[in-house]
Coordinates of C-alpha atoms and ligand atoms in Angstrom, one line a residue:
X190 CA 0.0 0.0 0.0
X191 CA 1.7 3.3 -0.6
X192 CA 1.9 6.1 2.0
X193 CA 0.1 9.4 0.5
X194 CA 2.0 12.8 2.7
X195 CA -0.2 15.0 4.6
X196 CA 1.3 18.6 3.7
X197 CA -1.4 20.4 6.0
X198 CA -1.7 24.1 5.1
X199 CA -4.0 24.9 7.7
X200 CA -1.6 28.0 9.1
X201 CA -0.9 29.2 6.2
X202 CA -3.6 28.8 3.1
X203 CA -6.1 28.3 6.0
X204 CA -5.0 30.8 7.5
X205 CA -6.1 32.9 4.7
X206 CA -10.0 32.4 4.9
X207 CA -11.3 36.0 5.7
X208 CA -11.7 36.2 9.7
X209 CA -9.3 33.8 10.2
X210 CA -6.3 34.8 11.1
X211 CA -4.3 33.8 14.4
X212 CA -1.8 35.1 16.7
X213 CA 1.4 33.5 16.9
X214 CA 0.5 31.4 19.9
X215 CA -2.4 30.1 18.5
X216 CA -0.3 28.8 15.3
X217 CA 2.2 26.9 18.2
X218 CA -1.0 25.7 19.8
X219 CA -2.8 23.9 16.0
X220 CA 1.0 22.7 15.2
X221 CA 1.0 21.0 18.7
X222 CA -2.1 19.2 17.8
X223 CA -0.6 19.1 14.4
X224 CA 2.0 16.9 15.3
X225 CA 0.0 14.6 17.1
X226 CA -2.0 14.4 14.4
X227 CA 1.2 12.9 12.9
X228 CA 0.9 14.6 9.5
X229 CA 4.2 14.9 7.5
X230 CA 4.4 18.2 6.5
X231 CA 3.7 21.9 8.6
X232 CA 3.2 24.5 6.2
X233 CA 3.6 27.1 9.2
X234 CA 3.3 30.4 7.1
X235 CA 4.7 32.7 4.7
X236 CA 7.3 34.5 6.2
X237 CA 8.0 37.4 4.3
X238 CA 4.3 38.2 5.1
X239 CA 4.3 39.9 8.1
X240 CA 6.8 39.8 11.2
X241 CA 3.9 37.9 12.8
X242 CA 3.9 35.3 10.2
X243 CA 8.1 34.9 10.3
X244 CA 7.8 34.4 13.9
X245 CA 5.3 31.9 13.8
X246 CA 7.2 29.9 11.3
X247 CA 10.8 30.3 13.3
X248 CA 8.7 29.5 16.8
X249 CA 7.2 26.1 15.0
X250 CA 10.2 25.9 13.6
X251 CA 12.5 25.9 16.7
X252 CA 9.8 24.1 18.6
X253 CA 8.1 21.3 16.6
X254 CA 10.5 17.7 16.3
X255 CA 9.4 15.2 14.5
X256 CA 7.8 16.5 11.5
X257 CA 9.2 18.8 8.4
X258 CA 8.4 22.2 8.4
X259 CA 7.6 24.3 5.8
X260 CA 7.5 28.1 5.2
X261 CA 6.1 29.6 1.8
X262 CA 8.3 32.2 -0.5
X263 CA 7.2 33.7 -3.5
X264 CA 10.0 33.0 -6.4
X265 CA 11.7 36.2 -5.1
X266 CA 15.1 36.8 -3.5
X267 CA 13.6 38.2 -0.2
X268 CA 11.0 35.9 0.2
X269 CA 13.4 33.0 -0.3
X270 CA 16.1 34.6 1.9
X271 CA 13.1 35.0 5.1
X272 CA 11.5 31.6 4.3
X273 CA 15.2 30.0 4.5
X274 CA 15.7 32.1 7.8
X275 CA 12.5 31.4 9.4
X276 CA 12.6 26.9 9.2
X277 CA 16.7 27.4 9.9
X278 CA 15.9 26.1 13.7
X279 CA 13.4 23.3 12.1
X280 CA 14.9 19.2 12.4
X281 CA 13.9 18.9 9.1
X282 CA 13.1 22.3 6.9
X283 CA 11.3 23.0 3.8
X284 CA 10.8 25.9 1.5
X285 CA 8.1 26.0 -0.9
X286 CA 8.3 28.6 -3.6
X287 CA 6.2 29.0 -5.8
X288 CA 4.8 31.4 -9.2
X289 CA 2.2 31.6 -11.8
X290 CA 2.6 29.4 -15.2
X291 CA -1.2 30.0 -16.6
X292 CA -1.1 32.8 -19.2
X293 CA -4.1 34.8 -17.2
X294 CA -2.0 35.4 -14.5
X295 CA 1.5 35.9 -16.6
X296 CA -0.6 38.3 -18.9
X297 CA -2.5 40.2 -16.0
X298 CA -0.6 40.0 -12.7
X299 CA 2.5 38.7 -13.5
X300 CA 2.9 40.5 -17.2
X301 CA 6.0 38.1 -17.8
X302 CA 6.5 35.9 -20.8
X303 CA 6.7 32.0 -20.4
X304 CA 10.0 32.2 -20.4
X305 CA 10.7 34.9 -18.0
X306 CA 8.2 32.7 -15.6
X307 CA 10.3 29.7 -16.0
X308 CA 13.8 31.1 -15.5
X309 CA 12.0 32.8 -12.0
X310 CA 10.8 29.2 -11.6
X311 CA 14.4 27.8 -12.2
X312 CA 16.6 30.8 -10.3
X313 CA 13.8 30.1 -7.5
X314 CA 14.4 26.5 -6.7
X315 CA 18.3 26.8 -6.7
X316 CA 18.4 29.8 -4.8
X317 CA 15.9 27.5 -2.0
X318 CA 18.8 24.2 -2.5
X319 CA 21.3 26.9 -1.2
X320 CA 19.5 26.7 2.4
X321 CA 17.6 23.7 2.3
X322 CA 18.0 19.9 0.5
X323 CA 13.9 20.0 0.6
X324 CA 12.7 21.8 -1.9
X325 CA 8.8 22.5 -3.2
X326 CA 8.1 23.8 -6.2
X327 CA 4.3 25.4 -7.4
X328 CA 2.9 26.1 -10.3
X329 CA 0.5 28.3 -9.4
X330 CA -3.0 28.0 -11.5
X331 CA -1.7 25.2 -12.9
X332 CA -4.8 23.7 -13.9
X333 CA -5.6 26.4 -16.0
X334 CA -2.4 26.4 -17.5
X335 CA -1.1 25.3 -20.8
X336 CA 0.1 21.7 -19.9
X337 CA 3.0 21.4 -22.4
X338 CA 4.4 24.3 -20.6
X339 CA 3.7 22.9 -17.3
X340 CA 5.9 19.8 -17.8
X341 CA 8.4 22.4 -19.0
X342 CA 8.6 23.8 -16.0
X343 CA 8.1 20.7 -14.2
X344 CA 10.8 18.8 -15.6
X345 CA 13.2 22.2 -15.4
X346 CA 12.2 22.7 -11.6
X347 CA 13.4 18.9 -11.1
X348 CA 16.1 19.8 -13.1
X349 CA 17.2 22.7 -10.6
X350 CA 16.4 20.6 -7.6
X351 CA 13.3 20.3 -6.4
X352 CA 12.3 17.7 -4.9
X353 CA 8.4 18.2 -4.6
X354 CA 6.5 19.3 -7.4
X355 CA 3.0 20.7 -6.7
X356 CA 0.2 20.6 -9.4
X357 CA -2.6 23.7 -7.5
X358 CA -5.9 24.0 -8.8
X359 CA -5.8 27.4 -7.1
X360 CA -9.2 28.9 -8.1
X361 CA -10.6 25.5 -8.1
X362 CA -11.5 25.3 -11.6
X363 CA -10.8 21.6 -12.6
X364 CA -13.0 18.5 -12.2
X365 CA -12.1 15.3 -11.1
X366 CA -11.6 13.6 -14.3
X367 CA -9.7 16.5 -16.3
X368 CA -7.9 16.7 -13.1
X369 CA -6.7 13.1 -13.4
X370 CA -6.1 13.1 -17.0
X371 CA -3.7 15.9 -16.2
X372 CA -1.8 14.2 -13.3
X373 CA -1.2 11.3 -15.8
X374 CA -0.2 13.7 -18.8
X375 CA 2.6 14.5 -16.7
X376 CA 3.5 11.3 -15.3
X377 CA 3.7 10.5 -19.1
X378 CA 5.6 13.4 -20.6
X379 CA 8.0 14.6 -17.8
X380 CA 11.2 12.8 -18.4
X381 CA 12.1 13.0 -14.7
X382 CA 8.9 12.7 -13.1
X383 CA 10.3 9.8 -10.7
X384 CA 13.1 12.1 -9.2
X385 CA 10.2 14.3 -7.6
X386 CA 6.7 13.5 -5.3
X387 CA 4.2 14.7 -7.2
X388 CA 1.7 16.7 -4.7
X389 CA -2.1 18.4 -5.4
X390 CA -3.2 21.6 -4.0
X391 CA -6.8 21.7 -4.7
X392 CA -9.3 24.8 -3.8
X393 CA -13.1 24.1 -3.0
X394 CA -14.7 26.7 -5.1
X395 CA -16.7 23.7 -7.0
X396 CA -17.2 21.7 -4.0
X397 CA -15.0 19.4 -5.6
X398 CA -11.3 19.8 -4.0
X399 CA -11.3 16.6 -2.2
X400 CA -12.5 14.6 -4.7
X401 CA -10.1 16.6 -7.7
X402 CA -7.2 15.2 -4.9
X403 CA -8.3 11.7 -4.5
X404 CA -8.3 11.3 -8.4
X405 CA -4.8 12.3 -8.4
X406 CA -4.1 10.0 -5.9
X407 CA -5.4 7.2 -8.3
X408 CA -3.1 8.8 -10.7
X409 CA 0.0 8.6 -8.4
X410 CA 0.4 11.9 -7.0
X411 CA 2.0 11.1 -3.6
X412 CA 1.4 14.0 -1.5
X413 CA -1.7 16.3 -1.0
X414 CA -2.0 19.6 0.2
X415 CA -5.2 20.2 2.8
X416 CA -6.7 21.6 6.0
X417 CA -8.4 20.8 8.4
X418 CA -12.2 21.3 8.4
X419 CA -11.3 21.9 5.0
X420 CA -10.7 26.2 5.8
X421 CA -9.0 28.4 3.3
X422 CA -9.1 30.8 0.8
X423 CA -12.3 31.7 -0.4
X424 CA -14.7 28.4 -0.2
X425 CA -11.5 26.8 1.2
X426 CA -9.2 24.2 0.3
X427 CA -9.6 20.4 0.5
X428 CA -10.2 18.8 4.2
X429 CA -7.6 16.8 5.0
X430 CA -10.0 14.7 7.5
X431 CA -12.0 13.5 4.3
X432 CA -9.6 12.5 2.3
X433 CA -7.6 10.3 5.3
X434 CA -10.9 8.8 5.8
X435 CA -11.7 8.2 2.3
X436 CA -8.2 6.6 1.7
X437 CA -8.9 4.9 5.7
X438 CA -12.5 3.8 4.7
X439 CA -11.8 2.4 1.0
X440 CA -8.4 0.9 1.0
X441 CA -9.3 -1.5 -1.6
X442 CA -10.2 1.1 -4.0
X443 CA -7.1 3.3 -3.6
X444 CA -4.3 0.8 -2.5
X445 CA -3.2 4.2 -0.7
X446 CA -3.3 5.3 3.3
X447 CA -1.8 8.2 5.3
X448 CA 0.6 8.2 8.8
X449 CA -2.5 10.2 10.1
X450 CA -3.2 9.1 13.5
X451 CA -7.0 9.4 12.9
X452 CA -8.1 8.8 16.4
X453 CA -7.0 12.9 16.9
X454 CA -9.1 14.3 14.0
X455 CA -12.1 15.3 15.6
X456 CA -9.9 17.0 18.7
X457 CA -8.0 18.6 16.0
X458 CA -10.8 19.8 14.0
X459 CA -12.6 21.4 17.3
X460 CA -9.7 23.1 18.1
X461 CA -9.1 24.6 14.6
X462 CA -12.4 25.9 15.0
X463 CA -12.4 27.0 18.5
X464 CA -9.1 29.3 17.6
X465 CA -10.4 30.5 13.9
X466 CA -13.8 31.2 14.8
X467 CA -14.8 29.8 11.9
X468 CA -17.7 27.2 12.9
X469 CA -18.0 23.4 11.4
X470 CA -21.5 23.0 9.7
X471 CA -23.3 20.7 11.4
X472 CA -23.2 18.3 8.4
X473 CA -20.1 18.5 7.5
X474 CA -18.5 14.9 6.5
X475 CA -16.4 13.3 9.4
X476 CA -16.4 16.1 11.8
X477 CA -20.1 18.0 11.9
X478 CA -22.1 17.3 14.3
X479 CA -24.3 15.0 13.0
X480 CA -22.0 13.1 10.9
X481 CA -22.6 10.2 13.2
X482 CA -26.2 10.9 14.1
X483 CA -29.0 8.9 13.3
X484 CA -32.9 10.5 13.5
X485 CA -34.7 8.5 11.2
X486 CA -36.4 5.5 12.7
X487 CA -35.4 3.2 9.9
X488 CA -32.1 4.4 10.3
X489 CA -32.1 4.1 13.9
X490 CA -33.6 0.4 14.3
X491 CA -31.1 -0.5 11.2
X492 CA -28.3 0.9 13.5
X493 CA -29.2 -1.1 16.5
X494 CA -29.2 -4.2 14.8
X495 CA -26.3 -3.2 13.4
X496 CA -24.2 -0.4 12.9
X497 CA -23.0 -1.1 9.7
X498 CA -26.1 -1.1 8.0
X499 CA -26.5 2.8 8.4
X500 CA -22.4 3.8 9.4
X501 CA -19.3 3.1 7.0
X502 CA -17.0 4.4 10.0
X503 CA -16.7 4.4 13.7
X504 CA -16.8 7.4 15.3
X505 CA -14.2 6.3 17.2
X506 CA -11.4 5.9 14.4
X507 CA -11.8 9.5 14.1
X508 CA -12.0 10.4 18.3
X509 CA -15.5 10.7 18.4
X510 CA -16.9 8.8 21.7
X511 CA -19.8 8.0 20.2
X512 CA -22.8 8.0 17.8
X513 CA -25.7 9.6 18.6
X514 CA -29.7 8.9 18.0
X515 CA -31.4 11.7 17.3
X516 CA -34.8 11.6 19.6
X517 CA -37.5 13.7 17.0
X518 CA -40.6 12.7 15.2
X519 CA -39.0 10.5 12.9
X520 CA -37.4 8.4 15.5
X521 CA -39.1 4.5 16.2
X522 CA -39.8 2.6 19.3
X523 CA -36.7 1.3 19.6
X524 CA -34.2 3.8 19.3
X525 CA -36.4 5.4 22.3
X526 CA -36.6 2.8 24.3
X527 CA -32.3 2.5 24.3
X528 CA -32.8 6.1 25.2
X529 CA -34.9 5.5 28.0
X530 CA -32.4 2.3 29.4
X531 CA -29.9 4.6 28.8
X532 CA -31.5 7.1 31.1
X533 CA -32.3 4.5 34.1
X534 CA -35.6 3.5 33.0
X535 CA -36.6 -0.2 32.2
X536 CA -40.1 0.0 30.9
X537 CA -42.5 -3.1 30.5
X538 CA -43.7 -3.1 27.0
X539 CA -47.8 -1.4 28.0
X540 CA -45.5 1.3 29.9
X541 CA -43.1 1.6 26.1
X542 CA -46.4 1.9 24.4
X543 CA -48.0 4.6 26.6
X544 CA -44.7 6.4 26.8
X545 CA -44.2 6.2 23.6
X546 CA -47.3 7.2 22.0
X547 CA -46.9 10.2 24.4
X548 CA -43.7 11.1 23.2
X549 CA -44.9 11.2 19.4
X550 CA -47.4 13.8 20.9
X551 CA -44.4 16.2 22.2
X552 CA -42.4 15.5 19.0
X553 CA -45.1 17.7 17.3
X554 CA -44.9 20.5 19.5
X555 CA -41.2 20.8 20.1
X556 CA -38.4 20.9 18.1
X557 CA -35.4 19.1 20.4
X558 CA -36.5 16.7 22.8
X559 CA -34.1 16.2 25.6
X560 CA -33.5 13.8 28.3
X561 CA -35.2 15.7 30.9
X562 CA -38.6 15.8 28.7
X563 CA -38.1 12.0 28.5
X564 CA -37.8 11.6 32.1
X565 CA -41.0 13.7 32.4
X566 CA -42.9 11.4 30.4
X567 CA -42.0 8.3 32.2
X568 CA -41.1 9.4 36.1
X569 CA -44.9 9.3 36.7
X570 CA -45.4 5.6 35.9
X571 CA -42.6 3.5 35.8
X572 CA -40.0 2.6 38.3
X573 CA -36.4 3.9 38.2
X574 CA -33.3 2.4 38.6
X575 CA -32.8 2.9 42.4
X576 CA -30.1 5.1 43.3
X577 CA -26.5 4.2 44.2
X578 CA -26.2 7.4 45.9
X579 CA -28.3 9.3 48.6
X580 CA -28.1 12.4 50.7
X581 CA -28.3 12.4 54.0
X582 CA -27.2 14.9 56.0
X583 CA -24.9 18.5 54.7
X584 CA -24.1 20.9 57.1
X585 CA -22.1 23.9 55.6
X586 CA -19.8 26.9 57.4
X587 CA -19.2 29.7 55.0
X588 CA -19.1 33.1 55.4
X589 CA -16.9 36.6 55.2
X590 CA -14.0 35.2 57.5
X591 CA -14.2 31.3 57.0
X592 CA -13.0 28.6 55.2
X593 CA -15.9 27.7 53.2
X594 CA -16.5 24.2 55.2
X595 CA -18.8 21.0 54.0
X596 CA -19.9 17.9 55.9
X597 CA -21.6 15.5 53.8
X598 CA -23.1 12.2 54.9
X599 CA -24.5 9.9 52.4
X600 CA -25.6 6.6 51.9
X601 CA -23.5 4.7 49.1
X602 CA -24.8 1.3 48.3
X603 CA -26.0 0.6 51.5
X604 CA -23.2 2.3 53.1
X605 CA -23.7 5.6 55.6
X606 CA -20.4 7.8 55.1
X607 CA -19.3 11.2 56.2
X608 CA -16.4 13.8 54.8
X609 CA -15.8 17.0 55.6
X610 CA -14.0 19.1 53.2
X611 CA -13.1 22.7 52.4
X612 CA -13.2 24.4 49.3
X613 CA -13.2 28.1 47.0
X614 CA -17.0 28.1 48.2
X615 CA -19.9 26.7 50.2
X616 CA -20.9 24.8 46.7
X617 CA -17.4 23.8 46.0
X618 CA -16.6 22.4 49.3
X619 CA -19.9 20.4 49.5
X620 CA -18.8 19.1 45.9
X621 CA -15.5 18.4 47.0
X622 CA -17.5 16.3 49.4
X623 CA -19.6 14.1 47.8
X624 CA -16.7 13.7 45.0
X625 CA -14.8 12.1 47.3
X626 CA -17.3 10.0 48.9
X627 CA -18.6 8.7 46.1
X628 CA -14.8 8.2 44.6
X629 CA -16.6 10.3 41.5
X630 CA -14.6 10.2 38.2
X631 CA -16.4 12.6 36.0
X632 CA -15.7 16.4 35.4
X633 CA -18.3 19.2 36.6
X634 CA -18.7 21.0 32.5
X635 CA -22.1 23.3 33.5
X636 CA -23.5 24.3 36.7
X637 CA -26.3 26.8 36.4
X638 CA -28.6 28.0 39.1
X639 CA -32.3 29.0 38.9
X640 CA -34.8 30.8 40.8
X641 CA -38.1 28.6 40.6
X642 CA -40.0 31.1 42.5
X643 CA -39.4 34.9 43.5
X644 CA -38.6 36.1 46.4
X645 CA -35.5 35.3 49.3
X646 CA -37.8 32.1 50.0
X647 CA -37.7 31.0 46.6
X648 CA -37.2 27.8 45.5
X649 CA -33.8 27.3 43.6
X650 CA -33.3 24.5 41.3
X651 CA -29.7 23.6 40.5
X652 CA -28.9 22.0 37.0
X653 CA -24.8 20.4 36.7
X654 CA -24.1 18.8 33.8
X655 CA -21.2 15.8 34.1
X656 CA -18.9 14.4 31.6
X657 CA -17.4 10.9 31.9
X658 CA -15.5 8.3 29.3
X659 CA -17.6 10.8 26.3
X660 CA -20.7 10.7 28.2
X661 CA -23.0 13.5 29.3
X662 CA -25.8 13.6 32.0
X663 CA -27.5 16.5 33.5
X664 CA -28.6 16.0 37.2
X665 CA -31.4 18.1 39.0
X666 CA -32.0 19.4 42.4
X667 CA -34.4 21.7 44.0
X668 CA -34.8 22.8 47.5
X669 CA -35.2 26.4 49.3
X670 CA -31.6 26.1 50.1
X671 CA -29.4 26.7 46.9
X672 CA -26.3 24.5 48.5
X673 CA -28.8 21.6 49.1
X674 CA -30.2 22.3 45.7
X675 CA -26.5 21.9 44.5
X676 CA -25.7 18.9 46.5
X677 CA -28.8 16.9 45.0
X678 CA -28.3 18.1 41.7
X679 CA -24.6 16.6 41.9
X680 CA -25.6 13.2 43.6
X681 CA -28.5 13.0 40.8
X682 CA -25.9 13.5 38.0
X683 CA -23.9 10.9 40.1
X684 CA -26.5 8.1 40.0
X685 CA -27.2 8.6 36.5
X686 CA -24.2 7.6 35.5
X687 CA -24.2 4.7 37.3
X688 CA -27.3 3.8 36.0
X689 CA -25.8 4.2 32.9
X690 CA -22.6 1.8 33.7
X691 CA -24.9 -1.4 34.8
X692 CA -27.0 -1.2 31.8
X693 CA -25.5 -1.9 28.2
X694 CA -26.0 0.9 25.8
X695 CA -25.1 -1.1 22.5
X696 CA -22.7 2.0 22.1
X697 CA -25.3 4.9 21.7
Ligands
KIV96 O1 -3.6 27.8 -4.3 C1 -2.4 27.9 -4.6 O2 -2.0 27.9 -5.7 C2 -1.5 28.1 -3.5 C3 0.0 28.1 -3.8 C4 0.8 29.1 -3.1 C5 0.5 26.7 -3.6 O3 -1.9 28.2 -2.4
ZN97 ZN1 -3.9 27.5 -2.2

């Protein structure tokens, strides 16, 4: 099987989707994950740029082992002279310099002749051997370029040293099987073709940029230029967590696969987003949100049988915990009733039907049903799962000159046991508490507090939300004291999950 490079452009051609932009921490922070990722190639920035972007580059540079990194030059002295500077610190270094061959942009923005582009092309590449032995060459708008010219300067760029040759469809203009054709035209009619990897750059503006790639990969390209969540320049370039997982999902067909250590994708592709701001549509392949949810009943009952009848990957390949079923009026019977087991709840089959007849009534009228509307529709008549977990007694000291003091006694499976502890506040000490009573594993992600009634003798309810192994819950707790409130919320939180551990979920 041959290994296709990851050359992930993320900070640098991702980096150029409007709104984007990020701080030079933020780039150390993605080529962390970057690296973890396991891709092959960093392209960190373009240093001539900005001081920002030569920094960035240098800081990867001096920082990230283990990977090559890269730093873009335009086929200029200067731009060659700061890329070479910036990757200097790098274990292993690339520069990647690059110009126009199409005759659009040598007649409009470049106003050069063919053969003033490839002498720049040539003067380019041996200037970049001086600094590095890892060259890359583009040819930008290549696809819209004359291709006897572009194996001219292909084969010349090989010629002068480059060791990578990259084919860009830069505005995105090509389709998958002209794409192809031309990867194999080259193959064909470059004389030296084998002394270079032959690498695709392909923009989104057809929707079509990761399939353009993987049809070069069928045509022997063997490295391809992508981001993650697929960011860049206008509509973006092509995602490089759909093309690992088409290569992951259909080795067969492509006889290719990656170094990509797929279980980080999804981490990756959350924190791309968190530091661009730029948000992943919820249906975007691999990573959206509901690219492993089910709502359709079909779907869902097919799923529970068996998940390959509806899901061509795990979630977990790409670090997603879990799928999910989508509870909404196209969801069956038995998608609600793993819901409800999942929840606590064993129903006999009259308490299903009721329940569920019931719950097709509130799929009308709302648009998201959640756990607590389930658990309002069945708490009435069935029996719950009894709880691991009781309070019994709390007794709290806080105030302007103590140490915010909890004593918590509870009963655990059977057991009566007391703490005290102390903490940042009454609420943290009494969680401090019952965490370490109950030998609690899960992290605290929400805590929100609301008045049920007005008034200083209003009721509070208290809503925490707990994550454990990928799993959610949201325990409730009311009472006229808010620190009680908390405390029950907590222990409910508590006792659903271990109401989820003794019941089997068949991996919703
Ligand atoms: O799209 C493009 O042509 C580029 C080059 C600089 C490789 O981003
Ligand atoms: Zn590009």
């Amino acid at each position: 099987m041959r290994i296709i490079k990851i050359f992930d452009t993320t900070l640098r051609d991702g980096e150029q989707s409007p709104g984007a932009s990020m701080n030079v921490d933020e780039k150390l922070h993605v080529a962390r994950q970057l690296a973890r990722l396991n891709i092959d190639i960093i392209e960190a920035g373009f240093p001539v740029a900005s001081p920002g972007d030569f920094e960035a580059v240098k800081r990867i540079a001096e920082e990230i082992k283990g990977i090559t990194v890269c730093g873009l030059a335009r086929a200029k002295d200067l731009d060659i002279e700061r890329a070479a500077e910036a990757i200097k610190p790098a274990e292993s270094g690339r520069i990647h310099t690059f110009i126009a061959t199409s005759d659009i942009h040598l007649k409009y923005k470049l106003r050069m002749s063919r053969q003033e582009v490839l002498e720049a092309a040539i003067y380019a590449v041996k200037k970049a051997r001086k600094y590095t032995d890892d060259v890359e060459f583009s040819a930008e708008d290549a696809t819209r370029s004359d291709w006897d010219f572009l194996c001219r300067v292909a084969e010349e760029v090989i010629k002068a040293g480059a060791t990578t040759v990259n084919i860009p469809d830069t505005v995105g203009y090509t389709v998958p099987q002209e794409y192809a054709e031309l990867i194999e035209y080259l193959f064909n009619k470059v004389p030296n073709i084998d002394k270079a990897v032959i690498s695709v750059h392909c923009h989104n503006d057809l929707g079509l940029a990761v399939a353009n790639s993987l049809t070069a990969i069928l045509k022997g390209a063997g490295q391809v230029e992508c981001t993650i969540n697929g960011i860049g320049e206008r509509a973006g370039n092509a995602a490089m967590e759909e093309i690992v997982m088409a290569l992951k999902t259909r080795p067969k067909f492509f006889n290719a696969d990656t170094r990509i250590k797929t279980e980080e994708i999804y981490k990756t592709s959350r924190l791309v987003s968190k530091i661009t701001g730029m948000v992943v549509q919820p249906n975007k392949a691999i990573v959206g949100a509901n690219a492993f949810a089910h709502e359709s009943g079909i779907h869902q009952d097919g799923f529970l049988k068996e998940r390959s009848t509806y899901e061509i990957m795990r979630p977990e390949t790409v670090g997603i915990p879990q799928s999910k079923l989508i509870l909404g009026k196209h969801s069956g019977r038995h998608a609600f009733k793993e819901r409800l087991r999942e929840l606590g709840y064993e129903l006999t089959p009259e308490e299903l039907d009721k329940a569920f007849q019931r719950f097709k009534k509130i799929c009308d009228q709302k648009k998201y049903i959640f756990d607590e509307d389930l658990e309002a529709l069945v708490s009435e008549e069935v029996k719950k799962v009894p709880e691991v977990f009781s309070l019994l007694k709390l007794h709290v000291v806080s105030g302007t000159d103590s140490k915010p003091t909890a004593t918590v006694k509870m009963l655990i499976r059977g057991e009566e046991k007391e703490t005290t502890e102390t903490g940042d506040g009454p609420v943290d000490a009494t969680y401090r508490a019952i965490s370490k009573l109950t030998e609690a594993k899960s992290s605290l992600e929400k805590f929100e507090i609301k008045g049920i009634t007005g008034g200083t003798d209003a009721l509070g309810e208290v809503i925490v939300t707990l994550e454990q192994d990928g799993r959610t819950v949201r325990g409730y707790g009311s009472d006229t004291d808010i620190i009680v409130a908390s405390a029950k919320a907590y222990i409910n939180a508590l006792n659903k999950l271990e109401g989820r551990k003794r019941i089997p979920t068949k991996g919703i």
